[in-house]
PDB file of C-alpha atoms in Angstrom:
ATOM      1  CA  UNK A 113     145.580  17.084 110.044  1.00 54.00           C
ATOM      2  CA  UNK A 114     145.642  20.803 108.661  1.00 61.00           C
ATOM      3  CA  UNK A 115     145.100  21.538 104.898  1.00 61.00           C
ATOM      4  CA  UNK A 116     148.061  22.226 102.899  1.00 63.00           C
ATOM      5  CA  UNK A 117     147.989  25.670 101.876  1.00 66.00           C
ATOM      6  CA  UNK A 118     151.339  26.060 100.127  1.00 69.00           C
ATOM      7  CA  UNK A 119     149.589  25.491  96.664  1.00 69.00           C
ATOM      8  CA  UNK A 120     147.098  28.119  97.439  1.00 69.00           C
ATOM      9  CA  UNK A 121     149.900  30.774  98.617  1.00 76.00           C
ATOM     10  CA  UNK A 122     152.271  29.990  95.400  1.00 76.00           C
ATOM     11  CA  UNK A 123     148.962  31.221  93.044  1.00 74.00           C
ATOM     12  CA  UNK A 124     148.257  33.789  95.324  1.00 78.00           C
ATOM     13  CA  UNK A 125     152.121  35.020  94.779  1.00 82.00           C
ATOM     14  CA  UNK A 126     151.874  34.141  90.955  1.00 79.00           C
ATOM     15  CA  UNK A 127     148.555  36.508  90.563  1.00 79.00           C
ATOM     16  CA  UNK A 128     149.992  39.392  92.018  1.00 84.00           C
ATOM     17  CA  UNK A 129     153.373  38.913  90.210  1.00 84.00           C
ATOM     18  CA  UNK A 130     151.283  38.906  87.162  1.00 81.00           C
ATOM     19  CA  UNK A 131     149.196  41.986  88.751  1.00 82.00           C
ATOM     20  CA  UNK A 132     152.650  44.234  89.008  1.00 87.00           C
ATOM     21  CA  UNK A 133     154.870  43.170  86.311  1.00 85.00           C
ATOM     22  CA  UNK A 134     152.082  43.665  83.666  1.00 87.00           C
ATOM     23  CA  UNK A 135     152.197  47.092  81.622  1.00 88.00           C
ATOM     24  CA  UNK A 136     148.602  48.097  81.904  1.00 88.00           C
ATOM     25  CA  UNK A 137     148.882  50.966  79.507  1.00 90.00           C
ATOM     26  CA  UNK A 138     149.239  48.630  76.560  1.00 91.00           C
ATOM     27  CA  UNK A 139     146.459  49.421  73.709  1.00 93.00           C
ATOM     28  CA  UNK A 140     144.773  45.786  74.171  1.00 93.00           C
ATOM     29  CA  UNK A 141     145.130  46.029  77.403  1.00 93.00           C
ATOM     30  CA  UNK A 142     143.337  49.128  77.906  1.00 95.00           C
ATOM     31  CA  UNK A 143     140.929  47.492  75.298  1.00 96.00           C
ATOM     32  CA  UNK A 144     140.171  44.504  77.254  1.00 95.00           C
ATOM     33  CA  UNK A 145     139.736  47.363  80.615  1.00 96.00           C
ATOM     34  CA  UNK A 146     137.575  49.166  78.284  1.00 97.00           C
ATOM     35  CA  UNK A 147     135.485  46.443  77.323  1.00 97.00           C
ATOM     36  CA  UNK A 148     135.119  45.073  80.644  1.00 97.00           C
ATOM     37  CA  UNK A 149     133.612  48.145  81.914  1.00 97.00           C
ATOM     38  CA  UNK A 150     131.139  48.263  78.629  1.00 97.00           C
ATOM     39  CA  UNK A 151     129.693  44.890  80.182  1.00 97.00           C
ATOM     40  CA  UNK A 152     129.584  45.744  84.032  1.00 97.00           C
ATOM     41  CA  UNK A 153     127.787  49.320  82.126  1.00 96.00           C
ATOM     42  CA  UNK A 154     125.291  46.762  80.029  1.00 96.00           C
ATOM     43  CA  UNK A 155     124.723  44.959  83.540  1.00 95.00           C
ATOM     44  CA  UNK A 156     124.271  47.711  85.228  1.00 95.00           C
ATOM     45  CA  UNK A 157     121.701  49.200  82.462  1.00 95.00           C
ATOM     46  CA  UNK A 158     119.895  46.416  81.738  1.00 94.00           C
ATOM     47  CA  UNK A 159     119.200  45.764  85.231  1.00 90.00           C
ATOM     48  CA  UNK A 160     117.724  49.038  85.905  1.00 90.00           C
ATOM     49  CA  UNK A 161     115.384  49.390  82.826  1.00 91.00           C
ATOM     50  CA  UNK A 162     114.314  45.682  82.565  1.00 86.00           C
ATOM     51  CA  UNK A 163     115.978  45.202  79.322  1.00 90.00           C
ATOM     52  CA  UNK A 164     115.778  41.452  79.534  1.00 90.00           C
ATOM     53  CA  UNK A 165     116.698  40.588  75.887  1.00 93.00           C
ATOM     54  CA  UNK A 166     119.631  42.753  76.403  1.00 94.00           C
ATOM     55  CA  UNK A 167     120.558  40.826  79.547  1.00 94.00           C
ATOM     56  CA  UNK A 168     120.311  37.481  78.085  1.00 95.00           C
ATOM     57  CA  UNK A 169     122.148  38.062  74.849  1.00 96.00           C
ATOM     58  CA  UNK A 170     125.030  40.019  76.919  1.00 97.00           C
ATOM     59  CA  UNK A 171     124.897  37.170  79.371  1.00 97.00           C
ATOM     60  CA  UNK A 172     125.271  34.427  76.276  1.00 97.00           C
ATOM     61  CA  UNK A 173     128.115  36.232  75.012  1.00 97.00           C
ATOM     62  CA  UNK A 174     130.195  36.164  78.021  1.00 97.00           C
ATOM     63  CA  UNK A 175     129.629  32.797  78.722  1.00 97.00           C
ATOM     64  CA  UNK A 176     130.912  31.649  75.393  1.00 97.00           C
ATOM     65  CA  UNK A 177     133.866  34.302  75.544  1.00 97.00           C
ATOM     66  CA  UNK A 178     134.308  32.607  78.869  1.00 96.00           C
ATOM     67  CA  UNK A 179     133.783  28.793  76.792  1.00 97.00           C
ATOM     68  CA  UNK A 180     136.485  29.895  74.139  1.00 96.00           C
ATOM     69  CA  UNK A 181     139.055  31.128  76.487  1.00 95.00           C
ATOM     70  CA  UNK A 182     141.397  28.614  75.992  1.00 94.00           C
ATOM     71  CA  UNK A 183     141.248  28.926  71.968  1.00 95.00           C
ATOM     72  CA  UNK A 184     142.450  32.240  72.920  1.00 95.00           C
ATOM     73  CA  UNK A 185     144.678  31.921  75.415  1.00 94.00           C
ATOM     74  CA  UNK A 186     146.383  29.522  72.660  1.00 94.00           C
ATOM     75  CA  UNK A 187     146.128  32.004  69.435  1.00 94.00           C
ATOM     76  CA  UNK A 188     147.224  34.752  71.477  1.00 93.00           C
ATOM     77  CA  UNK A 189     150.356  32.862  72.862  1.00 92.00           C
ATOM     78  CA  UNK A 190     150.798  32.272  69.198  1.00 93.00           C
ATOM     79  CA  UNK A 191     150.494  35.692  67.687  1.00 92.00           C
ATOM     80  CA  UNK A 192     151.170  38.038  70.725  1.00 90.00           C
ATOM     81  CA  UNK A 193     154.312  39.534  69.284  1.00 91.00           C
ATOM     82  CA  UNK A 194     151.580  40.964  66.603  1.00 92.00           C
ATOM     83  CA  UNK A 195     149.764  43.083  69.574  1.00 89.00           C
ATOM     84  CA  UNK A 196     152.586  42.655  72.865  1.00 89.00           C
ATOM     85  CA  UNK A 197     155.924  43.211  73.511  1.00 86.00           C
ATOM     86  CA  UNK A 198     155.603  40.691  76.288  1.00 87.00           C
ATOM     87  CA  UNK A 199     154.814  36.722  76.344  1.00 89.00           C
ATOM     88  CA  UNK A 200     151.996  37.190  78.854  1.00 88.00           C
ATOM     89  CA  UNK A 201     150.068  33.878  77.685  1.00 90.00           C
ATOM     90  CA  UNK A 202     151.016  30.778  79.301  1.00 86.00           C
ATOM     91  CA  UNK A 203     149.701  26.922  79.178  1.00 86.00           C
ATOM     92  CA  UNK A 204     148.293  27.226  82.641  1.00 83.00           C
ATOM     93  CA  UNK A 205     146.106  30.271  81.147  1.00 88.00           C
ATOM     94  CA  UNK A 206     147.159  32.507  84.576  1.00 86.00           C
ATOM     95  CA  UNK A 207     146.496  35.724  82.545  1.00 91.00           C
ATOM     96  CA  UNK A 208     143.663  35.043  80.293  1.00 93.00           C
ATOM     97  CA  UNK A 209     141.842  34.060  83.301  1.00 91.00           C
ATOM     98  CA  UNK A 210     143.104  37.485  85.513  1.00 90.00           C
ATOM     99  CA  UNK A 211     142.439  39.410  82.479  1.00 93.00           C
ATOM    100  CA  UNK A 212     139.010  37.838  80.737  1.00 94.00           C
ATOM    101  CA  UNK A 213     138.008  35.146  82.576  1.00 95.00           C
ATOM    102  CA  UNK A 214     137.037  36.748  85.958  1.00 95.00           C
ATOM    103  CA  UNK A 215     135.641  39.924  84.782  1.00 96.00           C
ATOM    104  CA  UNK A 216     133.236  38.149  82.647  1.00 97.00           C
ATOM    105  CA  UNK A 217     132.501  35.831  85.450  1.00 97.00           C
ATOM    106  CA  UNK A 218     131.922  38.440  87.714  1.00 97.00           C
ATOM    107  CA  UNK A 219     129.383  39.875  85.386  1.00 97.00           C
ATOM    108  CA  UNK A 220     127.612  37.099  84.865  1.00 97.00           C
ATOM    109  CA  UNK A 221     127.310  36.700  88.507  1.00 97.00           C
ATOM    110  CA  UNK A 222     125.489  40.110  88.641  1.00 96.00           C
ATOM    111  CA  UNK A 223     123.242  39.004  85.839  1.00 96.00           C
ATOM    112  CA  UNK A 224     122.222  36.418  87.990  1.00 96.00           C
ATOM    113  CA  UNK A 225     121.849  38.251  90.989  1.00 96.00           C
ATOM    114  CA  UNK A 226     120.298  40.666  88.708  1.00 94.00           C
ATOM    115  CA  UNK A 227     117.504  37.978  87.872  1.00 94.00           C
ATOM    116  CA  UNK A 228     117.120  36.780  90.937  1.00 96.00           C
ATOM    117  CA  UNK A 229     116.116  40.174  92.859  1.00 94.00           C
ATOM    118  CA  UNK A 230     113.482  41.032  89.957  1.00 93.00           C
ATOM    119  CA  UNK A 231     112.088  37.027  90.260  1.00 94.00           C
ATOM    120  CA  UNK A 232     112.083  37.859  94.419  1.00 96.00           C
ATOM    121  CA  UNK A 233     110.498  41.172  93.411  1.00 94.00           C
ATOM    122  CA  UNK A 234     107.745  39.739  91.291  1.00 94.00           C
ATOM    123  CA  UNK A 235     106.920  37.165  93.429  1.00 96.00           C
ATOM    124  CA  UNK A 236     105.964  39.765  95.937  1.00 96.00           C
ATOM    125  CA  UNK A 237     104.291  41.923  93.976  1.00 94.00           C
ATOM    126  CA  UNK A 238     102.259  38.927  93.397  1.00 95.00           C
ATOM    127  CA  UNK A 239     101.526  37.244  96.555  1.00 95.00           C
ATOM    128  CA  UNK A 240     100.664  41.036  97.914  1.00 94.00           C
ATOM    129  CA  UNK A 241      97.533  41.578  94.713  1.00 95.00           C
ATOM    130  CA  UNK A 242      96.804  38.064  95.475  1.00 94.00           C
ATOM    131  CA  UNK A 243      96.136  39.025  99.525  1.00 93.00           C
ATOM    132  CA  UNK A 244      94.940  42.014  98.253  1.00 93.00           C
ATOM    133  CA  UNK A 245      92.238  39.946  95.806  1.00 93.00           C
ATOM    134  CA  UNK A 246      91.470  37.785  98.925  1.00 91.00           C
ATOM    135  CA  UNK A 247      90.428  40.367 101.143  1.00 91.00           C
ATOM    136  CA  UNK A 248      88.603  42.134  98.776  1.00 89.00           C
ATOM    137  CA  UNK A 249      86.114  39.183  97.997  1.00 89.00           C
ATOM    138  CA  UNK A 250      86.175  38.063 101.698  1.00 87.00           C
ATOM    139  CA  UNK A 251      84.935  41.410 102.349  1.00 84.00           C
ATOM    140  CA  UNK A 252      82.540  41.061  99.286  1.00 82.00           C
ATOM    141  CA  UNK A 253      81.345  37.964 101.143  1.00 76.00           C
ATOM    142  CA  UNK A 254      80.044  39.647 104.237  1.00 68.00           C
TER     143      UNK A 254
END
């Protein structure tokens, strides 16, 4: 029996007809571009110095932007004629998750990945003074 994979190809075609029939220049748009990049930046940043606070709070905040999607997925299909000239917000939340929700999941994905290399890093650093400790007193001992 082979999978179905007509679903999978009709959301495949629906993301990239969302992908070329949305006008990217739009000012929110661009904001919601702009503001992506400020996190991957932040991820980026707070990876390389070991800004850990920074990390955790910017990794809080996306998952609760990520938790409250659908709140605004609804008040934007509400209000969009305030910011869009285009209905771009449906009920199945297509474009809120193209546009916020897999960004920010992306970014928390590095955050993760992020954590884990420094915890894999640490832990070396630490078995290697422990060895290090080890052969120093075995040497002690003889």
């Amino acid at each position: 029996m082979e999978p179905d994979l007509q679903g999978f190809e009709d959301t495949q075609k629906l993301f990239w007809d969302v992908v070329y029939n949305t006008d990217w220049s739009e000012w929110w748009l661009v904001s919601v571009q702009t503001f992506h990049v400020l996190m991957f930046c932040i991820v980026v940043v707070s990876h390389r110095a070991n800004w850990h606070l920074l990390s955790a709070v910017t990794f809080l905040f996306l998952l609760t932007l990520m938790y409250f999607a659908q709140t605004i997925n609804t008040l934007a299909a509400q209000n969009y004629d305030q910011f869009t000239k285009e209905q771009y917000f449906d009920s199945d939340g297509l474009f809120i998750t193209l546009i916020l929700l897999l960004p920010c999941a992306l970014n928390c994905i590095l955050f993760i990945l992020s954590w884990l290399l420094q915890s894999w890093t640490l832990m070396v650093d630490l078995k290697s003074q422990q060895a290090r400790r080890f052969a120093a007193s075995q040497k002690k001992d003889k």
